[in-house]
Amino acid sequence: MSGVDLSLQIGSLKLRNPIMLASGTVGYGNEIAEFADLNKIGAIVTKSLSLNPRKGNAPQRIIETPAGMLNAIGLANVGVEQFLKEKIPFLKQYDIPLICNIAASTIEEYVECTRILTTEDAIKAFEINVSCPNVKEGGLQFGNSCQMVSEITAKVKAETDKPVIIKLSPNVSSIADFAKAVKDEGGDAVSAINTLVGTSFNIFTKRSKLKNVTGGLSGPAIKPVALAKVLEIKQKVDIPIIGIGGIMNWKDVVEFMIVGASAVQIGTLNFIDPYASERIVAELEKYCVENGINKISDLTGSYIL
Amino acid sequence: MPLLNAIVEKSIEIDNKIFLLKVYSPALTANVKPGQFINVRVSETIYPLLRRPFSVCDVEGDYFYLMFNIYGEGTKILSRKEKGEQLDILGPLGNGFNIDGDFDTAVIVAGGLGAAPFPFFTRMIDKEKEVLSFIGGRSSHDVITYEMKNVSVATDDGSRGYHGNVIALLQNKIDELKSKKIKMFSCGPSAMLRALKTFAIENNFECEVSTECAMACGFGICQGCPIESTQHPDKYLLVCKDGPVFNVKDVVI
């Protein structure tokens, strides 16, 4: 035992360490569990769930870009009912807090999904996706409106006693205004950032490479943007932030925490190195030992300007 | 499906910018089946970022081979790998060809680099079974017959073998094919697979196809490689996990 305290708390959600697996990059946990020991990870966030199953977008769904990738999966998922029946039992074998990510086309659907899922004890918190760039209805049209984000936060909070985290879009002029809206309505934390809207065209056929035309940019290419958004929120709003965007190693985690993140999510990296999250936890602990940090939460917002 | 450290033995340019990479990995060769693939991290840096999927081309003892052409940055880096370099691979991934079925003759239908999985296939198929290989390409430069048996070639421009596409060549040999108990195995461009599907269904031939799609992870978590299912149109199958080899009747190509 190193004696370093890696734990933290967001509302009633207790995490043994700040490393979470990001929604949409670990499915419902079963594939990633073949690589990483889920009992050592801070938390897992499910693939976005909607009330009914969604087929998702036609291919091509993925394009590699310099130091990143564009995806337009289109929220393919099994729906809440099948999730509870078929997917939760697997995750219950592990000692890992389960956070359900919810994506919906209407405010009523967010509320209904929360109402159904909150009865399941294994689910410890909700992450509300108001910022998916790849669906026609809902998604970004919610994430671009402060009023909508306020309303969704209030209504979801009214439906559950569990912590509610709102996943914010970077595709807005002032992300701090959205974080403030979440705080004002009783939201417990914000996740920042979801993907950036991007596209890519074939110069010979002049056609978009993604069937959906646009997709969400992720990977190390977006890390500087994500860091700036986290810092902006930290400076203006007193709410826990879960930092997301292009984390490739423990150094990136430390950087996110310094600019204001209480915890972080590993996303695209899971596709490339499915062992990475477990390794990063160990490396983070080593960093703390070597730098005399007794409590990792002391790092949060420790930036010097 | 472990993450394996493999060691490069050599990179060989066999023909027309087609490369073979010979790699040492007893952990992979002990478990891989024809038609399965691996996902290769060609660089430790963030460019290129994603792994590259390749079907396993052949296996010799503790060594396996990958076959590729230089398509972009990833394959360029791969072609320059030198003896002794570590190669970070994930695999074996996906489902391979079912080569043990009730048939006497395996009919391989390959287009261009779709030939890649068939040297291993040809090596592994039951010695009592006959193998007939039908190889198509736009011109003779695109025809790859490396380590294949009983090869018939078709080229669109007539520069080698039959003048026409490989499905027309199969149609020409229909009497011979019908006289045997055959099963077809195919990999190649979508247009070829589509035509083959029609041909196989019309003639009531059993047929498995290896499909491809851009993917990020190769093991089911990115959901990046959907393929339309004929039986369940309400949801997609995934090329990486449900495939890449499918019964041709099960997928919309």
Coordinates of C-alpha atoms in Angstrom, one line a residue:
Chain A
M1 CA 0.0 0.0 0.0
S2 CA 1.3 3.4 -1.0
G3 CA -0.8 5.3 1.5
V4 CA -2.0 7.6 -1.3
D5 CA -5.7 8.4 -1.2
L6 CA -7.0 8.1 -4.7
S7 CA -10.7 8.2 -3.8
L8 CA -13.2 11.0 -4.3
Q9 CA -16.9 11.7 -4.0
I10 CA -19.3 13.4 -6.4
G11 CA -22.7 13.8 -4.6
S12 CA -23.4 10.4 -3.1
L13 CA -21.2 8.7 -5.7
K14 CA -18.0 7.3 -4.2
L15 CA -15.2 6.4 -6.5
R16 CA -12.1 4.5 -5.4
N17 CA -10.1 6.5 -8.0
P18 CA -10.7 9.2 -10.6
I19 CA -10.4 6.9 -13.7
M20 CA -13.8 6.3 -15.4
L21 CA -14.5 4.5 -18.7
A22 CA -16.3 6.8 -21.0
S23 CA -19.7 6.2 -22.5
G24 CA -19.7 4.7 -26.0
T25 CA -16.2 3.4 -25.7
V26 CA -16.8 0.3 -23.5
G27 CA -20.2 -0.9 -24.6
Y28 CA -21.8 -2.5 -21.5
G29 CA -18.6 -3.7 -20.0
N30 CA -18.3 -7.3 -21.2
E31 CA -15.7 -6.8 -23.9
I32 CA -13.4 -4.5 -22.0
A33 CA -13.6 -6.9 -19.0
E34 CA -11.5 -9.4 -21.0
F35 CA -8.6 -6.9 -20.8
A36 CA -8.9 -4.5 -17.9
D37 CA -9.7 -5.6 -14.3
L38 CA -13.0 -3.7 -13.7
N39 CA -12.5 -4.1 -9.9
K40 CA -9.6 -1.6 -10.2
I41 CA -11.3 1.1 -12.2
G42 CA -13.1 4.1 -10.7
A43 CA -16.4 3.7 -12.6
I44 CA -17.9 2.6 -15.9
V45 CA -20.3 4.7 -17.9
T46 CA -22.6 2.7 -20.2
K47 CA -23.1 3.2 -23.9
S48 CA -26.0 5.8 -24.2
L49 CA -29.3 4.2 -23.5
S50 CA -32.6 5.2 -25.0
L51 CA -36.1 4.1 -24.1
N52 CA -36.3 1.8 -27.1
P53 CA -33.5 0.0 -29.0
R54 CA -31.8 2.1 -31.7
K55 CA -30.2 0.6 -34.7
G56 CA -27.7 3.4 -35.2
N57 CA -26.4 4.9 -38.4
A58 CA -25.5 3.1 -41.6
P59 CA -21.8 2.6 -42.3
Q60 CA -19.3 4.2 -42.7
R61 CA -19.4 5.2 -39.1
I62 CA -15.7 5.8 -38.4
I63 CA -12.9 7.8 -40.0
E64 CA -9.4 8.2 -38.6
T65 CA -8.1 11.8 -38.6
P66 CA -4.7 13.1 -37.6
A67 CA -4.3 12.2 -33.9
G68 CA -8.0 11.5 -33.6
M69 CA -11.1 9.9 -35.1
L70 CA -14.6 10.9 -36.2
N71 CA -17.5 8.7 -35.2
A72 CA -21.1 8.8 -36.2
I73 CA -22.5 5.6 -34.5
G74 CA -25.9 7.2 -34.0
L75 CA -26.5 6.0 -30.5
A76 CA -27.0 2.3 -31.4
N77 CA -28.1 0.6 -28.2
V78 CA -30.3 -2.1 -26.8
G79 CA -32.8 0.1 -25.0
V80 CA -33.4 0.4 -21.2
E81 CA -35.5 -2.8 -20.9
Q82 CA -33.1 -5.2 -22.5
F83 CA -30.2 -3.4 -20.7
L84 CA -31.8 -4.2 -17.4
K85 CA -32.6 -7.8 -18.3
E86 CA -29.5 -8.8 -20.3
K87 CA -26.6 -6.4 -19.6
I88 CA -26.7 -5.5 -15.9
P89 CA -26.2 -9.1 -14.6
F90 CA -22.7 -9.2 -16.1
L91 CA -21.7 -5.9 -14.6
K92 CA -23.1 -6.9 -11.2
Q93 CA -20.3 -9.4 -10.9
Y94 CA -17.8 -6.6 -10.5
D95 CA -17.2 -4.2 -7.7
I96 CA -17.4 -1.1 -9.9
P97 CA -19.9 1.8 -9.7
L98 CA -22.1 1.7 -12.7
I99 CA -23.2 5.0 -14.3
C100 CA -25.9 4.9 -16.9
N101 CA -25.7 7.3 -19.7
I102 CA -29.1 8.3 -21.1
A103 CA -29.7 9.8 -24.5
A104 CA -33.2 10.7 -25.6
S105 CA -35.2 12.5 -28.3
T106 CA -37.5 14.3 -26.0
I107 CA -37.5 15.5 -22.4
E108 CA -40.2 13.0 -21.6
E109 CA -38.0 10.2 -22.8
Y110 CA -35.1 11.3 -20.5
V111 CA -37.5 11.3 -17.6
E112 CA -39.0 7.9 -18.5
C113 CA -35.6 6.3 -18.9
T114 CA -34.5 7.7 -15.5
R115 CA -37.7 6.5 -13.8
I116 CA -37.2 3.0 -15.1
L117 CA -33.4 2.7 -14.5
T118 CA -33.3 4.3 -11.0
T119 CA -35.1 1.3 -9.5
E120 CA -32.0 -0.8 -10.2
D121 CA -29.6 -0.7 -7.2
A122 CA -26.5 -1.5 -9.2
I123 CA -26.9 1.8 -11.0
K124 CA -25.1 4.4 -8.8
A125 CA -25.5 7.6 -10.9
F126 CA -26.8 8.9 -14.3
E127 CA -24.9 10.7 -17.0
I128 CA -27.3 12.6 -19.2
N129 CA -26.1 13.0 -22.8
V130 CA -27.5 16.3 -24.1
S131 CA -24.7 16.6 -26.6
C132 CA -24.7 13.7 -29.1
P133 CA -23.8 15.3 -32.5
N134 CA -24.9 12.2 -34.5
V135 CA -28.6 11.9 -34.3
K136 CA -31.4 13.9 -36.0
E137 CA -33.6 14.5 -33.0
G138 CA -32.5 15.5 -29.5
G139 CA -28.8 15.4 -29.0
L140 CA -27.1 18.7 -29.8
Q141 CA -30.4 20.5 -30.2
F142 CA -30.7 20.1 -26.4
G143 CA -27.1 20.7 -25.7
N144 CA -27.1 24.0 -27.6
S145 CA -29.9 25.4 -25.5
C146 CA -29.3 26.5 -21.9
Q147 CA -33.0 26.5 -21.2
M148 CA -33.3 22.9 -22.4
V149 CA -30.3 21.8 -20.3
S150 CA -31.9 23.5 -17.3
E151 CA -35.2 21.8 -17.9
I152 CA -33.7 18.3 -18.5
T153 CA -31.6 18.6 -15.3
A154 CA -34.5 19.7 -13.2
K155 CA -36.8 17.0 -14.5
V156 CA -34.3 14.2 -14.3
K157 CA -33.3 15.2 -10.8
A158 CA -36.9 15.1 -9.7
E159 CA -37.1 11.5 -10.9
T160 CA -34.1 10.1 -8.9
D161 CA -32.1 10.5 -5.7
K162 CA -29.0 9.3 -7.4
P163 CA -26.3 11.8 -8.6
V164 CA -27.1 13.3 -12.0
I165 CA -24.2 14.3 -14.2
I166 CA -24.8 16.3 -17.4
K167 CA -22.5 15.6 -20.3
L168 CA -21.9 19.0 -22.0
S169 CA -21.2 19.8 -25.6
P170 CA -18.1 21.8 -26.5
N171 CA -20.0 23.0 -29.6
V172 CA -21.3 26.1 -27.7
S173 CA -20.0 29.7 -27.2
S174 CA -19.9 29.6 -23.4
I175 CA -19.7 26.2 -21.8
A176 CA -19.7 27.8 -18.3
D177 CA -23.2 29.1 -18.8
F178 CA -24.4 25.5 -19.3
A179 CA -22.5 24.3 -16.3
K180 CA -24.2 27.1 -14.3
A181 CA -27.6 26.0 -15.6
V182 CA -26.9 22.5 -14.4
K183 CA -25.8 23.7 -11.0
D184 CA -28.7 26.0 -10.6
E185 CA -31.1 23.1 -11.2
G186 CA -29.4 20.8 -8.7
G187 CA -27.2 18.8 -11.0
D188 CA -24.4 17.0 -9.2
A189 CA -21.6 17.3 -11.8
V190 CA -20.8 18.0 -15.4
S191 CA -18.8 15.9 -17.8
A192 CA -16.8 17.9 -20.2
I193 CA -16.4 17.5 -23.1
N194 CA -18.4 15.4 -25.5
T195 CA -17.0 15.2 -29.1
L196 CA -16.5 18.1 -31.4
V197 CA -18.5 18.2 -34.6
G198 CA -16.3 17.5 -37.6
T199 CA -16.3 16.0 -41.1
S200 CA -14.1 14.6 -43.8
F201 CA -14.5 14.4 -47.5
N202 CA -13.0 12.3 -50.3
I203 CA -11.2 14.7 -52.7
F204 CA -11.7 12.4 -55.7
T205 CA -15.4 11.4 -55.3
K206 CA -16.2 14.7 -53.5
R207 CA -18.4 12.7 -51.1
S208 CA -18.4 12.8 -47.4
K209 CA -16.5 9.8 -45.9
L210 CA -19.1 9.4 -43.1
K211 CA -22.6 8.3 -44.1
N212 CA -23.9 10.7 -41.6
V213 CA -21.8 13.5 -43.2
T214 CA -20.7 14.9 -39.8
G215 CA -19.4 13.0 -36.8
G216 CA -17.9 13.6 -33.4
L217 CA -14.1 14.2 -33.2
S218 CA -12.3 12.5 -30.3
G219 CA -8.8 11.4 -29.4
P220 CA -5.7 13.4 -28.5
A221 CA -6.4 16.0 -31.2
I222 CA -9.1 17.5 -28.9
K223 CA -7.3 17.4 -25.6
P224 CA -6.3 21.1 -25.7
V225 CA -9.9 22.1 -26.4
A226 CA -11.2 19.9 -23.6
L227 CA -8.6 21.3 -21.1
A228 CA -9.7 24.9 -21.9
K229 CA -13.3 24.0 -21.5
V230 CA -12.7 22.4 -18.1
L231 CA -10.7 25.4 -17.0
E232 CA -13.4 27.8 -18.1
I233 CA -16.0 25.9 -16.1
K234 CA -13.7 25.6 -13.0
Q235 CA -13.1 29.4 -13.0
K236 CA -16.7 30.3 -13.3
V237 CA -18.9 27.6 -11.7
D238 CA -18.6 25.7 -8.4
I239 CA -19.5 22.2 -9.6
P240 CA -17.6 19.0 -9.8
I241 CA -16.2 18.4 -13.4
I242 CA -15.4 15.1 -15.0
G243 CA -12.8 15.8 -17.6
I244 CA -12.9 14.0 -21.0
G245 CA -11.1 14.5 -24.2
G246 CA -8.1 12.6 -25.7
I247 CA -6.6 11.2 -22.6
M248 CA -3.8 8.8 -23.6
N249 CA -1.8 8.4 -20.4
W250 CA -1.5 9.3 -16.7
K251 CA 0.1 12.7 -17.5
D252 CA -3.0 13.7 -19.4
V253 CA -5.1 12.7 -16.3
V254 CA -2.9 14.9 -14.0
E255 CA -3.2 17.8 -16.5
F256 CA -7.1 17.5 -16.5
M257 CA -7.1 17.4 -12.7
I258 CA -4.9 20.5 -12.4
V259 CA -7.2 22.6 -14.6
G260 CA -10.2 21.5 -12.5
A261 CA -11.4 18.0 -13.1
S262 CA -12.4 15.9 -10.0
A263 CA -12.3 12.7 -12.1
V264 CA -11.7 11.9 -15.8
Q265 CA -13.0 9.5 -18.4
I266 CA -10.9 7.4 -20.7
G267 CA -12.6 7.1 -24.2
T268 CA -10.9 6.6 -27.5
L269 CA -7.9 5.1 -25.9
N270 CA -10.0 2.0 -24.9
F271 CA -10.2 1.2 -28.6
I272 CA -6.5 1.2 -29.1
D273 CA -5.2 -0.1 -25.8
P274 CA -8.0 -1.8 -23.8
Y275 CA -5.6 -2.4 -20.9
A276 CA -4.8 1.3 -20.6
S277 CA -7.3 2.4 -17.9
E278 CA -6.0 -0.2 -15.3
R279 CA -2.4 0.8 -16.1
I280 CA -3.2 4.5 -15.7
V281 CA -4.6 4.0 -12.2
A282 CA -1.3 2.4 -11.1
E283 CA 0.8 5.1 -12.8
L284 CA -1.3 7.8 -11.2
E285 CA -0.6 6.3 -7.8
K286 CA 3.1 6.2 -8.6
Y287 CA 3.0 9.9 -9.6
C288 CA 1.4 10.8 -6.3
V289 CA 3.9 8.9 -4.3
E290 CA 6.8 10.4 -6.1
N291 CA 5.4 13.9 -5.8
G292 CA 4.4 13.8 -2.2
I293 CA 0.6 14.0 -2.9
N294 CA -1.3 12.2 -0.2
K295 CA -4.8 12.9 -1.5
I296 CA -5.3 13.0 -5.2
S297 CA -8.3 15.2 -4.9
D298 CA -5.9 18.0 -3.8
L299 CA -4.8 18.1 -7.4
T300 CA -8.2 19.3 -8.6
G301 CA -8.1 22.9 -9.7
S302 CA -4.5 23.3 -8.3
Y303 CA -3.5 25.3 -11.4
I304 CA -1.4 28.4 -11.1
L305 CA -2.1 31.2 -13.6
Chain B
M1 CA -8.2 -12.3 -27.4
P2 CA -5.0 -11.1 -25.7
L3 CA -2.8 -8.3 -26.6
L4 CA 0.4 -9.9 -27.8
N5 CA 3.9 -8.8 -28.3
A6 CA 5.0 -10.2 -31.6
I7 CA 8.4 -9.8 -33.2
V8 CA 9.0 -8.9 -36.9
E9 CA 11.1 -11.4 -38.8
K10 CA 11.0 -9.6 -42.2
S11 CA 9.1 -7.6 -44.7
I12 CA 9.0 -8.8 -48.2
E13 CA 7.7 -7.1 -51.3
I14 CA 6.3 -10.0 -53.3
D15 CA 4.9 -8.3 -56.3
N16 CA 3.5 -5.0 -57.6
K17 CA 3.8 -3.2 -54.2
I18 CA 2.2 -6.2 -52.4
F19 CA 4.0 -6.8 -49.2
L20 CA 4.2 -9.8 -46.9
L21 CA 5.2 -9.2 -43.2
K22 CA 6.6 -12.3 -41.5
V23 CA 6.1 -12.1 -37.7
Y24 CA 7.0 -14.4 -34.8
S25 CA 4.2 -15.0 -32.4
P26 CA 3.7 -18.6 -31.0
A27 CA 0.8 -17.3 -28.9
L28 CA -1.1 -16.2 -32.0
T29 CA -0.2 -19.1 -34.3
A30 CA -1.3 -21.6 -31.7
N31 CA -4.9 -20.2 -31.7
V32 CA -5.7 -18.6 -35.0
K33 CA -8.1 -20.0 -37.6
P34 CA -8.3 -19.2 -41.3
G35 CA -10.4 -16.1 -41.9
Q36 CA -9.7 -14.6 -38.5
F37 CA -7.9 -11.3 -38.2
I38 CA -5.6 -9.3 -35.9
N39 CA -5.6 -5.6 -35.1
V40 CA -2.1 -4.1 -35.4
R41 CA -0.8 -0.9 -33.7
V42 CA 1.7 0.2 -36.3
S43 CA 3.1 3.1 -34.3
E44 CA 3.6 3.8 -30.6
T45 CA 2.9 7.5 -31.3
I46 CA -0.5 9.1 -31.9
Y47 CA -0.1 9.2 -35.6
P48 CA -1.6 7.0 -37.0
L49 CA -3.8 6.7 -33.9
L50 CA -5.9 3.6 -34.6
R51 CA -4.9 0.0 -35.0
R52 CA -5.1 -1.5 -38.5
P53 CA -7.0 -4.8 -39.1
F54 CA -5.5 -7.5 -41.2
S55 CA -6.6 -11.0 -41.9
V56 CA -3.9 -13.6 -41.1
C57 CA -2.5 -14.5 -44.5
D58 CA -0.6 -17.6 -43.6
V59 CA 0.9 -19.5 -40.7
E60 CA 4.2 -21.5 -40.7
G61 CA 5.1 -23.0 -37.3
D62 CA 5.5 -20.0 -34.9
Y63 CA 5.4 -17.5 -37.7
F64 CA 2.5 -15.8 -39.3
Y65 CA 2.2 -13.6 -42.4
L66 CA 0.2 -10.5 -43.1
M67 CA -0.4 -9.4 -46.7
F68 CA -1.0 -5.8 -47.6
N69 CA -0.4 -3.0 -50.1
I70 CA 0.7 0.5 -49.3
Y71 CA -2.6 2.3 -48.9
G72 CA -1.8 5.0 -46.4
E73 CA 0.5 6.0 -43.6
G74 CA -0.1 2.8 -41.5
T75 CA 0.7 0.4 -44.2
K76 CA 3.8 2.5 -45.2
I77 CA 5.1 2.2 -41.7
L78 CA 4.3 -1.5 -41.6
S79 CA 6.2 -2.1 -44.8
R80 CA 9.3 -0.6 -43.3
K81 CA 9.4 -2.8 -40.2
E82 CA 12.7 -4.5 -39.7
K83 CA 13.8 -7.8 -38.2
G84 CA 13.6 -7.8 -34.4
E85 CA 11.1 -4.9 -34.0
Q86 CA 8.2 -5.5 -31.6
L87 CA 4.8 -5.5 -33.1
D88 CA 1.8 -4.8 -30.8
I89 CA -1.1 -7.0 -32.0
L90 CA -4.5 -7.8 -30.7
G91 CA -5.9 -11.2 -31.7
P92 CA -7.0 -13.6 -33.0
L93 CA -10.2 -11.6 -33.6
G94 CA -13.6 -12.5 -35.1
N95 CA -14.9 -15.7 -36.6
G96 CA -13.0 -17.5 -39.4
F97 CA -14.2 -19.7 -42.2
N98 CA -16.0 -23.0 -41.4
I99 CA -13.7 -25.4 -43.3
D100 CA -14.9 -28.6 -41.8
G101 CA -18.3 -28.9 -43.4
D102 CA -19.8 -31.5 -45.6
F103 CA -18.3 -30.7 -48.9
D104 CA -15.7 -32.2 -51.2
T105 CA -14.4 -29.2 -53.0
A106 CA -13.6 -25.7 -51.6
V107 CA -14.1 -23.1 -54.2
I108 CA -12.2 -20.0 -53.4
V109 CA -13.3 -16.7 -55.0
A110 CA -10.9 -13.8 -54.4
G111 CA -10.6 -10.3 -55.8
G112 CA -7.5 -8.2 -55.5
L113 CA -6.2 -8.2 -51.9
G114 CA -9.1 -10.4 -51.0
A115 CA -6.6 -13.2 -51.6
A116 CA -5.0 -12.4 -48.3
P117 CA -6.7 -15.1 -46.0
F118 CA -6.5 -17.9 -48.6
P119 CA -2.9 -19.1 -48.3
F120 CA -3.6 -20.1 -44.7
F121 CA -7.0 -21.4 -45.7
T122 CA -5.5 -23.6 -48.4
R123 CA -2.9 -24.9 -46.0
M124 CA -5.4 -25.8 -43.3
I125 CA -8.1 -27.4 -45.4
D126 CA -8.5 -31.2 -45.1
K127 CA -6.1 -32.9 -47.5
E128 CA -8.9 -35.1 -48.9
K129 CA -10.7 -32.0 -50.0
E130 CA -10.1 -30.4 -53.4
V131 CA -9.4 -26.7 -53.6
L132 CA -10.2 -24.6 -56.7
S133 CA -9.1 -21.0 -56.7
F134 CA -10.8 -18.3 -58.8
I135 CA -8.9 -15.1 -58.7
G136 CA -10.1 -11.8 -60.2
G137 CA -8.6 -8.4 -60.8
R138 CA -9.0 -5.3 -62.9
S139 CA -5.8 -6.2 -64.7
S140 CA -2.9 -8.7 -64.4
H141 CA -1.3 -6.3 -61.9
D142 CA -4.1 -6.8 -59.4
V143 CA -4.1 -10.6 -59.5
I144 CA -2.6 -12.2 -56.4
T145 CA -2.1 -16.0 -56.5
Y146 CA 0.5 -16.3 -53.8
E147 CA 0.4 -19.8 -52.3
M148 CA -2.9 -20.8 -53.9
K149 CA -3.8 -24.1 -55.6
N150 CA -5.5 -24.9 -58.9
V151 CA -5.8 -21.2 -59.9
S152 CA -8.1 -19.8 -62.6
V153 CA -7.6 -16.1 -63.3
A154 CA -10.1 -13.6 -64.6
T155 CA -9.2 -10.0 -65.5
D156 CA -11.6 -7.2 -66.5
D157 CA -9.2 -6.0 -69.2
G158 CA -8.2 -9.5 -70.4
S159 CA -4.5 -9.0 -69.6
R160 CA -4.4 -12.3 -67.8
G161 CA -6.6 -15.4 -68.0
Y162 CA -10.3 -15.1 -68.7
H163 CA -11.4 -11.7 -70.2
G164 CA -14.2 -10.7 -67.8
N165 CA -15.1 -10.7 -64.2
V166 CA -14.5 -13.7 -61.9
I167 CA -18.3 -14.4 -61.5
A168 CA -18.6 -14.7 -65.3
L169 CA -15.7 -17.1 -65.2
L170 CA -17.6 -19.2 -62.5
Q171 CA -20.7 -19.1 -64.7
N172 CA -18.6 -20.6 -67.5
K173 CA -17.6 -23.4 -65.3
I174 CA -21.0 -24.0 -63.9
D175 CA -21.3 -27.6 -65.2
E176 CA -18.0 -28.6 -63.5
L177 CA -19.0 -26.9 -60.3
K178 CA -22.4 -28.6 -60.3
S179 CA -20.8 -32.0 -60.8
K180 CA -19.0 -31.7 -57.4
K181 CA -20.1 -31.2 -53.8
I182 CA -18.8 -27.7 -53.4
K183 CA -18.7 -24.9 -50.8
M184 CA -17.6 -21.4 -51.8
F185 CA -15.3 -19.2 -49.7
S186 CA -14.8 -15.6 -50.8
C187 CA -13.2 -12.3 -50.0
G188 CA -12.9 -9.2 -52.1
P189 CA -14.6 -6.0 -53.3
S190 CA -18.2 -5.5 -52.4
A191 CA -19.4 -5.5 -56.0
M192 CA -17.8 -8.9 -56.4
L193 CA -19.3 -10.3 -53.2
R194 CA -22.7 -9.0 -54.2
A195 CA -22.5 -10.7 -57.6
L196 CA -21.3 -13.9 -55.9
K197 CA -24.2 -13.8 -53.5
T198 CA -26.7 -13.9 -56.4
F199 CA -24.7 -16.6 -58.2
A200 CA -24.4 -18.8 -55.1
I201 CA -28.1 -18.4 -54.2
E202 CA -29.3 -19.1 -57.8
N203 CA -27.2 -22.2 -57.9
N204 CA -27.9 -23.3 -54.3
F205 CA -24.2 -23.3 -53.4
E206 CA -23.2 -22.9 -49.8
C207 CA -21.1 -19.8 -49.5
E208 CA -19.2 -17.9 -46.8
V209 CA -17.8 -14.4 -47.4
S210 CA -15.2 -12.4 -45.5
T211 CA -16.4 -8.8 -45.2
E212 CA -14.6 -5.6 -44.3
C213 CA -15.4 -2.3 -42.8
A214 CA -13.6 0.6 -41.2
M215 CA -13.3 -0.1 -37.4
A216 CA -11.6 1.3 -34.4
C217 CA -11.3 -1.5 -31.9
G218 CA -11.8 -4.8 -33.6
F219 CA -13.5 -6.5 -30.6
G220 CA -17.0 -5.0 -30.4
I221 CA -16.8 -1.9 -28.3
C222 CA -16.6 1.0 -30.8
Q223 CA -19.7 -0.2 -32.8
G224 CA -18.0 1.3 -35.8
C225 CA -18.4 -1.6 -38.3
P226 CA -22.1 -2.4 -38.8
I227 CA -23.3 -4.8 -41.5
E228 CA -27.0 -5.2 -42.4
S229 CA -28.5 -8.5 -41.3
T230 CA -31.0 -10.3 -43.5
Q231 CA -32.7 -12.1 -40.6
H232 CA -32.9 -9.1 -38.1
P233 CA -33.3 -5.9 -40.1
D234 CA -34.0 -4.0 -36.9
K235 CA -30.4 -4.3 -35.8
Y236 CA -26.9 -4.4 -37.4
L237 CA -24.4 -7.2 -37.0
L238 CA -20.8 -6.1 -36.4
V239 CA -18.1 -7.1 -38.9
C240 CA -15.5 -7.5 -36.2
K241 CA -17.4 -9.6 -33.7
D242 CA -20.2 -11.3 -35.6
G243 CA -18.0 -11.7 -38.7
P244 CA -15.8 -10.9 -40.5
V245 CA -16.8 -14.2 -42.1
F246 CA -20.6 -14.7 -42.6
N247 CA -22.8 -17.1 -44.4
V248 CA -23.6 -15.0 -47.5
K249 CA -27.3 -15.5 -46.9
D250 CA -27.1 -13.8 -43.5
V251 CA -25.9 -10.4 -44.6
V252 CA -26.8 -7.6 -47.0
I253 CA -23.8 -6.8 -49.0

